[in-house]
Amino acid sequence: MFDVLDQTPGKLGFIDAHGKLVNELPDGVSIDWLQQSYQHMVRIRQLDKKAVALQRTGQMHTYPSCLGQEAIGTGIGMAMQDADVLVPYYRDQATQVLRGVSMQQILQVWGGDERGNLFEGAAVKDFPNCVPIGTQMSHAAGIAAAMKSRGVKQAVVANCGDGATSRGDVYEALNLVGVWQLPMVAVINNNQWAISVPRGLQTATATLAEKALAVGIDSIQIDGNDVVAVFQAVRNALTRARSGKGGTLIEAVSYRLSDHTTADDATRYREASEVSQAWEYDPVKRLQTYLHELGQWTPAQEQSLLAEVKQSIDKAVADYLNTAPQAADDFMAYVFAAMPQPLQAQRERLLARLERDNAAGGNCDDS
């Protein structure tokens, strides 16, 4: 089943599943770059593990794990410039952290706290996580249209899962990118499963990258478990986009090693042997192996990294758990720049009800 994860001709890749170099590393990818990428992937994997644990212990709401997707998010984040805009979907934790989103904010968002989306740094221009499937691609096309209209040398990166490519929103957005030659890079995280629907039942096309043919934009299929391949493909696509040459569709082939979310149980529809096989393509392990065999990563460095990561995640968790509760009407505050009257009326009714409940000693009034 995992022939698509193998190093097949036509799919961009540099470091294979065994940690072996199969193509010359591109310009800009040094040992220091590889070490930074590896450290970031380890950080995100540990953060992801902690987030799942928080949900399992009732300290967080439903959470979408990015286990096995670390190379995609890291490669994208390493390729983007500060001036670019990220329109993420819900497995883009690795990219968001590289853009300046704190680990505490990642936890806040999935804890239901809207303040986790108040980004700083390069991410201040970025959009919040998109939970509806595929709708973010339309938003991204709109941002790209604004960039082109203003004549700025910026680009948008919008990500989605393989399941989202079955949605009209995605095709409509890509069609607009093609017709108007918009500076947008669309990255499909092809992790093989759209919740319980396997990739093979989602489309009759041989690859997801070839869907770009229908809309007239460039495309490429890459090894999504190879951080170098992701970086190179996204960097090239961004360069094209910023220079006015239009958009690109990138299919990053990977595998979802986790459940779809913590509300899912993938053992009901996937064989354990399939998941075990997919672990052989682990993006983190392969880069560690490559660096280790070069003599550029030692057990002592690994232990030091894990200690540093644990300390930083423990602090993020403590800060998340100690954050003062948000205002009850906060979830209404970030939808529109200027709150429209119907929403304002709902807000006023909510506040009035809370005031009555508080006056009654906290008893809920269901009238």
PDB file of N, CA, C and O in Angstrom, residues 118-189:
ATOM      1  N   LEU A 118      -4.213  35.327  18.903  1.00  0.00           N
ATOM      2  CA  LEU A 118      -3.692  36.694  18.848  1.00  0.00           C
ATOM      3  C   LEU A 118      -2.182  36.608  18.641  1.00  0.00           C
ATOM      4  O   LEU A 118      -1.393  36.735  19.565  1.00  0.00           O
ATOM      5  N   PHE A 119      -1.804  36.396  17.393  1.00  0.00           N
ATOM      6  CA  PHE A 119      -0.412  36.102  17.070  1.00  0.00           C
ATOM      7  C   PHE A 119       0.467  37.344  17.101  1.00  0.00           C
ATOM      8  O   PHE A 119      -0.007  38.473  16.928  1.00  0.00           O
ATOM      9  N   GLU A 120       1.770  37.101  17.230  1.00  0.00           N
ATOM     10  CA  GLU A 120       2.784  38.152  17.125  1.00  0.00           C
ATOM     11  C   GLU A 120       3.844  37.676  16.138  1.00  0.00           C
ATOM     12  O   GLU A 120       3.755  36.582  15.579  1.00  0.00           O
ATOM     13  N   GLY A 121       4.864  38.516  15.940  1.00  0.00           N
ATOM     14  CA  GLY A 121       5.938  38.145  15.026  1.00  0.00           C
ATOM     15  C   GLY A 121       5.433  38.039  13.599  1.00  0.00           C
ATOM     16  O   GLY A 121       4.476  38.699  13.194  1.00  0.00           O
ATOM     17  N   ALA A 122       6.081  37.167  12.821  1.00  0.00           N
ATOM     18  CA  ALA A 122       5.670  36.998  11.424  1.00  0.00           C
ATOM     19  C   ALA A 122       4.227  36.520  11.323  1.00  0.00           C
ATOM     20  O   ALA A 122       3.527  36.814  10.352  1.00  0.00           O
ATOM     21  N   ALA A 123       3.762  35.817  12.338  1.00  0.00           N
ATOM     22  CA  ALA A 123       2.415  35.244  12.301  1.00  0.00           C
ATOM     23  C   ALA A 123       1.318  36.278  12.495  1.00  0.00           C
ATOM     24  O   ALA A 123       0.136  35.940  12.363  1.00  0.00           O
ATOM     25  N   VAL A 124       1.694  37.521  12.797  1.00  0.00           N
ATOM     26  CA  VAL A 124       0.673  38.535  13.063  1.00  0.00           C
ATOM     27  C   VAL A 124      -0.243  38.725  11.858  1.00  0.00           C
ATOM     28  O   VAL A 124      -1.393  39.137  11.999  1.00  0.00           O
ATOM     29  N   LYS A 125       0.266  38.415  10.661  1.00  0.00           N
ATOM     30  CA  LYS A 125      -0.550  38.550   9.439  1.00  0.00           C
ATOM     31  C   LYS A 125      -1.299  37.260   9.132  1.00  0.00           C
ATOM     32  O   LYS A 125      -2.153  37.246   8.237  1.00  0.00           O
ATOM     33  N   ASP A 126      -0.933  36.176   9.769  1.00  0.00           N
ATOM     34  CA  ASP A 126      -1.475  34.859   9.417  1.00  0.00           C
ATOM     35  C   ASP A 126      -2.905  34.684   9.906  1.00  0.00           C
ATOM     36  O   ASP A 126      -3.357  35.375  10.826  1.00  0.00           O
ATOM     37  N   PHE A 127      -3.584  33.745   9.314  1.00  0.00           N
ATOM     38  CA  PHE A 127      -4.947  33.435   9.712  1.00  0.00           C
ATOM     39  C   PHE A 127      -4.944  32.405  10.845  1.00  0.00           C
ATOM     40  O   PHE A 127      -3.970  31.666  11.010  1.00  0.00           O
ATOM     41  N   PRO A 128      -6.028  32.360  11.603  1.00  0.00           N
ATOM     42  CA  PRO A 128      -6.142  31.317  12.629  1.00  0.00           C
ATOM     43  C   PRO A 128      -6.392  29.967  12.001  1.00  0.00           C
ATOM     44  O   PRO A 128      -6.637  29.859  10.798  1.00  0.00           O
ATOM     45  N   ASN A 129      -6.355  28.932  12.810  1.00  0.00           N
ATOM     46  CA  ASN A 129      -6.611  27.573  12.321  1.00  0.00           C
ATOM     47  C   ASN A 129      -7.995  27.478  11.698  1.00  0.00           C
ATOM     48  O   ASN A 129      -8.946  28.071  12.187  1.00  0.00           O
ATOM     49  N   CYS A 130      -8.067  26.707  10.630  1.00  0.00           N
ATOM     50  CA  CYS A 130      -9.348  26.479   9.978  1.00  0.00           C
ATOM     51  C   CYS A 130      -9.804  25.055  10.293  1.00  0.00           C
ATOM     52  O   CYS A 130      -9.139  24.098   9.940  1.00  0.00           O
ATOM     53  N   VAL A 131     -10.924  24.930  10.957  1.00  0.00           N
ATOM     54  CA  VAL A 131     -11.467  23.610  11.276  1.00  0.00           C
ATOM     55  C   VAL A 131     -12.416  23.104  10.180  1.00  0.00           C
ATOM     56  O   VAL A 131     -12.366  21.925   9.826  1.00  0.00           O
ATOM     57  N   PRO A 132     -13.278  23.968   9.592  1.00  0.00           N
ATOM     58  CA  PRO A 132     -14.076  23.478   8.455  1.00  0.00           C
ATOM     59  C   PRO A 132     -13.167  22.979   7.338  1.00  0.00           C
ATOM     60  O   PRO A 132     -12.097  23.541   7.095  1.00  0.00           O
ATOM     61  N   ILE A 133     -13.587  21.944   6.671  1.00  0.00           N
ATOM     62  CA  ILE A 133     -12.711  21.308   5.685  1.00  0.00           C
ATOM     63  C   ILE A 133     -12.637  22.108   4.386  1.00  0.00           C
ATOM     64  O   ILE A 133     -13.627  22.259   3.667  1.00  0.00           O
ATOM     65  N   GLY A 134     -11.464  22.616   4.092  1.00  0.00           N
ATOM     66  CA  GLY A 134     -11.174  23.213   2.802  1.00  0.00           C
ATOM     67  C   GLY A 134     -11.570  24.660   2.621  1.00  0.00           C
ATOM     68  O   GLY A 134     -11.162  25.294   1.639  1.00  0.00           O
ATOM     69  N   THR A 135     -12.337  25.241   3.533  1.00  0.00           N
ATOM     70  CA  THR A 135     -12.805  26.614   3.316  1.00  0.00           C
ATOM     71  C   THR A 135     -11.663  27.624   3.322  1.00  0.00           C
ATOM     72  O   THR A 135     -11.781  28.704   2.732  1.00  0.00           O
ATOM     73  N   GLN A 136     -10.562  27.275   3.989  1.00  0.00           N
ATOM     74  CA  GLN A 136      -9.448  28.211   4.074  1.00  0.00           C
ATOM     75  C   GLN A 136      -8.807  28.493   2.715  1.00  0.00           C
ATOM     76  O   GLN A 136      -8.146  29.522   2.533  1.00  0.00           O
ATOM     77  N   MET A 137      -8.999  27.579   1.759  1.00  0.00           N
ATOM     78  CA  MET A 137      -8.385  27.798   0.448  1.00  0.00           C
ATOM     79  C   MET A 137      -9.017  28.992  -0.267  1.00  0.00           C
ATOM     80  O   MET A 137      -8.336  29.737  -0.989  1.00  0.00           O
ATOM     81  N   SER A 138     -10.303  29.183  -0.073  1.00  0.00           N
ATOM     82  CA  SER A 138     -10.968  30.351  -0.662  1.00  0.00           C
ATOM     83  C   SER A 138     -10.460  31.635  -0.011  1.00  0.00           C
ATOM     84  O   SER A 138     -10.249  32.654  -0.694  1.00  0.00           O
ATOM     85  N   HIS A 139     -10.287  31.599   1.296  1.00  0.00           N
ATOM     86  CA  HIS A 139      -9.751  32.779   1.981  1.00  0.00           C
ATOM     87  C   HIS A 139      -8.358  33.107   1.426  1.00  0.00           C
ATOM     88  O   HIS A 139      -8.022  34.277   1.182  1.00  0.00           O
ATOM     89  N   ALA A 140      -7.560  32.079   1.248  1.00  0.00           N
ATOM     90  CA  ALA A 140      -6.193  32.292   0.754  1.00  0.00           C
ATOM     91  C   ALA A 140      -6.191  32.876  -0.652  1.00  0.00           C
ATOM     92  O   ALA A 140      -5.383  33.766  -0.968  1.00  0.00           O
ATOM     93  N   ALA A 141      -7.078  32.394  -1.505  1.00  0.00           N
ATOM     94  CA  ALA A 141      -7.148  32.944  -2.856  1.00  0.00           C
ATOM     95  C   ALA A 141      -7.532  34.420  -2.812  1.00  0.00           C
ATOM     96  O   ALA A 141      -7.031  35.236  -3.606  1.00  0.00           O
ATOM     97  N   GLY A 142      -8.406  34.771  -1.887  1.00  0.00           N
ATOM     98  CA  GLY A 142      -8.782  36.183  -1.742  1.00  0.00           C
ATOM     99  C   GLY A 142      -7.604  37.038  -1.305  1.00  0.00           C
ATOM    100  O   GLY A 142      -7.405  38.150  -1.810  1.00  0.00           O
ATOM    101  N   ILE A 143      -6.818  36.517  -0.361  1.00  0.00           N
ATOM    102  CA  ILE A 143      -5.625  37.267   0.083  1.00  0.00           C
ATOM    103  C   ILE A 143      -4.640  37.407  -1.071  1.00  0.00           C
ATOM    104  O   ILE A 143      -4.063  38.485  -1.283  1.00  0.00           O
ATOM    105  N   ALA A 144      -4.457  36.342  -1.820  1.00  0.00           N
ATOM    106  CA  ALA A 144      -3.530  36.394  -2.957  1.00  0.00           C
ATOM    107  C   ALA A 144      -4.012  37.392  -4.009  1.00  0.00           C
ATOM    108  O   ALA A 144      -3.199  38.090  -4.629  1.00  0.00           O
ATOM    109  N   ALA A 145      -5.318  37.471  -4.204  1.00  0.00           N
ATOM    110  CA  ALA A 145      -5.856  38.442  -5.157  1.00  0.00           C
ATOM    111  C   ALA A 145      -5.572  39.869  -4.690  1.00  0.00           C
ATOM    112  O   ALA A 145      -5.238  40.751  -5.506  1.00  0.00           O
ATOM    113  N   ALA A 146      -5.689  40.089  -3.388  1.00  0.00           N
ATOM    114  CA  ALA A 146      -5.388  41.422  -2.844  1.00  0.00           C
ATOM    115  C   ALA A 146      -3.916  41.758  -3.030  1.00  0.00           C
ATOM    116  O   ALA A 146      -3.553  42.892  -3.381  1.00  0.00           O
ATOM    117  N   MET A 147      -3.051  40.771  -2.808  1.00  0.00           N
ATOM    118  CA  MET A 147      -1.613  40.997  -3.000  1.00  0.00           C
ATOM    119  C   MET A 147      -1.306  41.371  -4.437  1.00  0.00           C
ATOM    120  O   MET A 147      -0.536  42.302  -4.704  1.00  0.00           O
ATOM    121  N   LYS A 148      -1.908  40.647  -5.360  1.00  0.00           N
ATOM    122  CA  LYS A 148      -1.651  40.943  -6.775  1.00  0.00           C
ATOM    123  C   LYS A 148      -2.191  42.310  -7.134  1.00  0.00           C
ATOM    124  O   LYS A 148      -1.543  43.077  -7.868  1.00  0.00           O
ATOM    125  N   SER A 149      -3.357  42.656  -6.629  1.00  0.00           N
ATOM    126  CA  SER A 149      -3.955  43.957  -6.924  1.00  0.00           C
ATOM    127  C   SER A 149      -3.076  45.093  -6.426  1.00  0.00           C
ATOM    128  O   SER A 149      -2.959  46.132  -7.071  1.00  0.00           O
ATOM    129  N   ARG A 150      -2.446  44.876  -5.290  1.00  0.00           N
ATOM    130  CA  ARG A 150      -1.602  45.921  -4.697  1.00  0.00           C
ATOM    131  C   ARG A 150      -0.188  45.920  -5.272  1.00  0.00           C
ATOM    132  O   ARG A 150       0.600  46.812  -4.983  1.00  0.00           O
ATOM    133  N   GLY A 151       0.168  44.892  -6.007  1.00  0.00           N
ATOM    134  CA  GLY A 151       1.480  44.844  -6.623  1.00  0.00           C
ATOM    135  C   GLY A 151       2.611  44.575  -5.655  1.00  0.00           C
ATOM    136  O   GLY A 151       3.765  44.943  -5.918  1.00  0.00           O
ATOM    137  N   VAL A 152       2.321  43.917  -4.538  1.00  0.00           N
ATOM    138  CA  VAL A 152       3.368  43.621  -3.557  1.00  0.00           C
ATOM    139  C   VAL A 152       4.016  42.275  -3.876  1.00  0.00           C
ATOM    140  O   VAL A 152       3.385  41.388  -4.448  1.00  0.00           O
ATOM    141  N   LYS A 153       5.275  42.123  -3.511  1.00  0.00           N
ATOM    142  CA  LYS A 153       5.995  40.872  -3.758  1.00  0.00           C
ATOM    143  C   LYS A 153       5.870  39.974  -2.534  1.00  0.00           C
ATOM    144  O   LYS A 153       6.814  39.738  -1.776  1.00  0.00           O
ATOM    145  N   GLN A 154       4.659  39.510  -2.327  1.00  0.00           N
ATOM    146  CA  GLN A 154       4.364  38.593  -1.239  1.00  0.00           C
ATOM    147  C   GLN A 154       3.614  37.393  -1.800  1.00  0.00           C
ATOM    148  O   GLN A 154       3.145  37.426  -2.943  1.00  0.00           O
ATOM    149  N   ALA A 155       3.482  36.375  -0.976  1.00  0.00           N
ATOM    150  CA  ALA A 155       2.751  35.187  -1.407  1.00  0.00           C
ATOM    151  C   ALA A 155       2.009  34.581  -0.224  1.00  0.00           C
ATOM    152  O   ALA A 155       2.320  34.851   0.937  1.00  0.00           O
ATOM    153  N   VAL A 156       1.035  33.775  -0.555  1.00  0.00           N
ATOM    154  CA  VAL A 156       0.227  33.091   0.457  1.00  0.00           C
ATOM    155  C   VAL A 156       0.528  31.598   0.402  1.00  0.00           C
ATOM    156  O   VAL A 156       0.635  31.024  -0.689  1.00  0.00           O
ATOM    157  N   VAL A 157       0.642  30.990   1.562  1.00  0.00           N
ATOM    158  CA  VAL A 157       0.722  29.527   1.644  1.00  0.00           C
ATOM    159  C   VAL A 157      -0.545  29.038   2.344  1.00  0.00           C
ATOM    160  O   VAL A 157      -0.848  29.467   3.462  1.00  0.00           O
ATOM    161  N   ALA A 158      -1.276  28.180   1.666  1.00  0.00           N
ATOM    162  CA  ALA A 158      -2.495  27.611   2.243  1.00  0.00           C
ATOM    163  C   ALA A 158      -2.380  26.095   2.231  1.00  0.00           C
ATOM    164  O   ALA A 158      -1.981  25.504   1.219  1.00  0.00           O
ATOM    165  N   ASN A 159      -2.719  25.484   3.343  1.00  0.00           N
ATOM    166  CA  ASN A 159      -2.570  24.033   3.478  1.00  0.00           C
ATOM    167  C   ASN A 159      -3.917  23.365   3.698  1.00  0.00           C
ATOM    168  O   ASN A 159      -4.852  23.963   4.238  1.00  0.00           O
ATOM    169  N   CYS A 160      -3.978  22.115   3.294  1.00  0.00           N
ATOM    170  CA  CYS A 160      -5.187  21.338   3.543  1.00  0.00           C
ATOM    171  C   CYS A 160      -4.812  19.858   3.539  1.00  0.00           C
ATOM    172  O   CYS A 160      -3.719  19.482   3.129  1.00  0.00           O
ATOM    173  N   GLY A 161      -5.728  19.017   3.973  1.00  0.00           N
ATOM    174  CA  GLY A 161      -5.514  17.581   3.934  1.00  0.00           C
ATOM    175  C   GLY A 161      -5.985  17.000   2.614  1.00  0.00           C
ATOM    176  O   GLY A 161      -6.616  17.685   1.804  1.00  0.00           O
ATOM    177  N   ASP A 162      -5.697  15.718   2.399  1.00  0.00           N
ATOM    178  CA  ASP A 162      -6.120  15.087   1.145  1.00  0.00           C
ATOM    179  C   ASP A 162      -7.637  15.028   1.040  1.00  0.00           C
ATOM    180  O   ASP A 162      -8.207  15.168  -0.047  1.00  0.00           O
ATOM    181  N   GLY A 163      -8.317  14.884   2.171  1.00  0.00           N
ATOM    182  CA  GLY A 163      -9.771  14.842   2.130  1.00  0.00           C
ATOM    183  C   GLY A 163     -10.380  16.134   1.628  1.00  0.00           C
ATOM    184  O   GLY A 163     -11.424  16.128   0.969  1.00  0.00           O
ATOM    185  N   ALA A 164      -9.723  17.260   1.922  1.00  0.00           N
ATOM    186  CA  ALA A 164     -10.251  18.556   1.506  1.00  0.00           C
ATOM    187  C   ALA A 164     -10.266  18.709  -0.010  1.00  0.00           C
ATOM    188  O   ALA A 164     -11.057  19.494  -0.549  1.00  0.00           O
ATOM    189  N   THR A 165      -9.411  17.960  -0.712  1.00  0.00           N
ATOM    190  CA  THR A 165      -9.387  18.085  -2.174  1.00  0.00           C
ATOM    191  C   THR A 165     -10.651  17.523  -2.821  1.00  0.00           C
ATOM    192  O   THR A 165     -10.868  17.708  -4.015  1.00  0.00           O
ATOM    193  N   SER A 166     -11.481  16.843  -2.038  1.00  0.00           N
ATOM    194  CA  SER A 166     -12.757  16.359  -2.555  1.00  0.00           C
ATOM    195  C   SER A 166     -13.853  17.411  -2.396  1.00  0.00           C
ATOM    196  O   SER A 166     -14.996  17.162  -2.796  1.00  0.00           O
ATOM    197  N   ARG A 167     -13.510  18.546  -1.823  1.00  0.00           N
ATOM    198  CA  ARG A 167     -14.477  19.610  -1.587  1.00  0.00           C
ATOM    199  C   ARG A 167     -14.441  20.650  -2.703  1.00  0.00           C
ATOM    200  O   ARG A 167     -13.391  20.962  -3.256  1.00  0.00           O
ATOM    201  N   GLY A 168     -15.598  21.202  -2.995  1.00  0.00           N
ATOM    202  CA  GLY A 168     -15.674  22.230  -4.024  1.00  0.00           C
ATOM    203  C   GLY A 168     -14.882  23.467  -3.686  1.00  0.00           C
ATOM    204  O   GLY A 168     -14.323  24.112  -4.580  1.00  0.00           O
ATOM    205  N   ASP A 169     -14.812  23.807  -2.404  1.00  0.00           N
ATOM    206  CA  ASP A 169     -14.085  25.019  -2.007  1.00  0.00           C
ATOM    207  C   ASP A 169     -12.654  25.002  -2.521  1.00  0.00           C
ATOM    208  O   ASP A 169     -12.116  26.026  -2.953  1.00  0.00           O
ATOM    209  N   VAL A 170     -12.026  23.838  -2.452  1.00  0.00           N
ATOM    210  CA  VAL A 170     -10.621  23.738  -2.842  1.00  0.00           C
ATOM    211  C   VAL A 170     -10.480  23.922  -4.352  1.00  0.00           C
ATOM    212  O   VAL A 170      -9.629  24.693  -4.829  1.00  0.00           O
ATOM    213  N   TYR A 171     -11.313  23.208  -5.115  1.00  0.00           N
ATOM    214  CA  TYR A 171     -11.207  23.341  -6.561  1.00  0.00           C
ATOM    215  C   TYR A 171     -11.509  24.774  -7.002  1.00  0.00           C
ATOM    216  O   TYR A 171     -10.815  25.327  -7.867  1.00  0.00           O
ATOM    217  N   GLU A 172     -12.539  25.382  -6.433  1.00  0.00           N
ATOM    218  CA  GLU A 172     -12.910  26.751  -6.817  1.00  0.00           C
ATOM    219  C   GLU A 172     -11.768  27.733  -6.533  1.00  0.00           C
ATOM    220  O   GLU A 172     -11.487  28.624  -7.338  1.00  0.00           O
ATOM    221  N   ALA A 173     -11.120  27.560  -5.394  1.00  0.00           N
ATOM    222  CA  ALA A 173     -10.003  28.450  -5.062  1.00  0.00           C
ATOM    223  C   ALA A 173      -8.844  28.253  -6.037  1.00  0.00           C
ATOM    224  O   ALA A 173      -8.260  29.218  -6.542  1.00  0.00           O
ATOM    225  N   LEU A 174      -8.516  26.988  -6.311  1.00  0.00           N
ATOM    226  CA  LEU A 174      -7.405  26.720  -7.230  1.00  0.00           C
ATOM    227  C   LEU A 174      -7.723  27.212  -8.637  1.00  0.00           C
ATOM    228  O   LEU A 174      -6.839  27.686  -9.362  1.00  0.00           O
ATOM    229  N   ASN A 175      -8.974  27.101  -9.018  1.00  0.00           N
ATOM    230  CA  ASN A 175      -9.364  27.599 -10.342  1.00  0.00           C
ATOM    231  C   ASN A 175      -9.123  29.098 -10.445  1.00  0.00           C
ATOM    232  O   ASN A 175      -8.632  29.607 -11.466  1.00  0.00           O
ATOM    233  N   LEU A 176      -9.447  29.807  -9.375  1.00  0.00           N
ATOM    234  CA  LEU A 176      -9.220  31.255  -9.359  1.00  0.00           C
ATOM    235  C   LEU A 176      -7.724  31.568  -9.410  1.00  0.00           C
ATOM    236  O   LEU A 176      -7.289  32.504 -10.100  1.00  0.00           O
ATOM    237  N   VAL A 177      -6.938  30.777  -8.699  1.00  0.00           N
ATOM    238  CA  VAL A 177      -5.472  30.969  -8.723  1.00  0.00           C
ATOM    239  C   VAL A 177      -4.955  30.815 -10.149  1.00  0.00           C
ATOM    240  O   VAL A 177      -4.096  31.585 -10.609  1.00  0.00           O
ATOM    241  N   GLY A 178      -5.509  29.849 -10.875  1.00  0.00           N
ATOM    242  CA  GLY A 178      -5.063  29.643 -12.254  1.00  0.00           C
ATOM    243  C   GLY A 178      -5.519  30.746 -13.191  1.00  0.00           C
ATOM    244  O   GLY A 178      -4.732  31.271 -13.994  1.00  0.00           O
ATOM    245  N   VAL A 179      -6.782  31.111 -13.105  1.00  0.00           N
ATOM    246  CA  VAL A 179      -7.337  32.118 -14.019  1.00  0.00           C
ATOM    247  C   VAL A 179      -6.676  33.477 -13.819  1.00  0.00           C
ATOM    248  O   VAL A 179      -6.338  34.173 -14.778  1.00  0.00           O
ATOM    249  N   TRP A 180      -6.487  33.836 -12.566  1.00  0.00           N
ATOM    250  CA  TRP A 180      -5.932  35.164 -12.261  1.00  0.00           C
ATOM    251  C   TRP A 180      -4.427  35.139 -11.991  1.00  0.00           C
ATOM    252  O   TRP A 180      -3.846  36.161 -11.665  1.00  0.00           O
ATOM    253  N   GLN A 181      -3.801  33.980 -12.112  1.00  0.00           N
ATOM    254  CA  GLN A 181      -2.354  33.865 -11.874  1.00  0.00           C
ATOM    255  C   GLN A 181      -1.964  34.474 -10.517  1.00  0.00           C
ATOM    256  O   GLN A 181      -1.125  35.367 -10.424  1.00  0.00           O
ATOM    257  N   LEU A 182      -2.608  33.961  -9.482  1.00  0.00           N
ATOM    258  CA  LEU A 182      -2.423  34.526  -8.144  1.00  0.00           C
ATOM    259  C   LEU A 182      -1.192  33.949  -7.443  1.00  0.00           C
ATOM    260  O   LEU A 182      -0.831  32.790  -7.662  1.00  0.00           O
ATOM    261  N   PRO A 183      -0.563  34.752  -6.573  1.00  0.00           N
ATOM    262  CA  PRO A 183       0.644  34.295  -5.851  1.00  0.00           C
ATOM    263  C   PRO A 183       0.299  33.413  -4.650  1.00  0.00           C
ATOM    264  O   PRO A 183       0.452  33.811  -3.491  1.00  0.00           O
ATOM    265  N   MET A 184      -0.168  32.234  -4.942  1.00  0.00           N
ATOM    266  CA  MET A 184      -0.597  31.331  -3.857  1.00  0.00           C
ATOM    267  C   MET A 184       0.050  29.953  -4.020  1.00  0.00           C
ATOM    268  O   MET A 184       0.074  29.395  -5.120  1.00  0.00           O
ATOM    269  N   VAL A 185       0.529  29.417  -2.932  1.00  0.00           N
ATOM    270  CA  VAL A 185       1.090  28.071  -2.900  1.00  0.00           C
ATOM    271  C   VAL A 185       0.158  27.205  -2.050  1.00  0.00           C
ATOM    272  O   VAL A 185      -0.028  27.469  -0.861  1.00  0.00           O
ATOM    273  N   ALA A 186      -0.433  26.216  -2.679  1.00  0.00           N
ATOM    274  CA  ALA A 186      -1.350  25.320  -1.973  1.00  0.00           C
ATOM    275  C   ALA A 186      -0.633  24.005  -1.696  1.00  0.00           C
ATOM    276  O   ALA A 186      -0.140  23.358  -2.625  1.00  0.00           O
ATOM    277  N   VAL A 187      -0.559  23.632  -0.430  1.00  0.00           N
ATOM    278  CA  VAL A 187       0.124  22.399  -0.045  1.00  0.00           C
ATOM    279  C   VAL A 187      -0.911  21.394   0.465  1.00  0.00           C
ATOM    280  O   VAL A 187      -1.618  21.658   1.437  1.00  0.00           O
ATOM    281  N   ILE A 188      -0.994  20.268  -0.220  1.00  0.00           N
ATOM    282  CA  ILE A 188      -1.885  19.193   0.219  1.00  0.00           C
ATOM    283  C   ILE A 188      -1.097  18.243   1.109  1.00  0.00           C
ATOM    284  O   ILE A 188      -0.112  17.644   0.673  1.00  0.00           O
ATOM    285  N   ASN A 189      -1.512  18.135   2.335  1.00  0.00           N
ATOM    286  CA  ASN A 189      -0.929  17.163   3.255  1.00  0.00           C
ATOM    287  C   ASN A 189      -1.638  15.835   3.000  1.00  0.00           C
ATOM    288  O   ASN A 189      -2.679  15.544   3.593  1.00  0.00           O
TER     289      ASN A 189
END
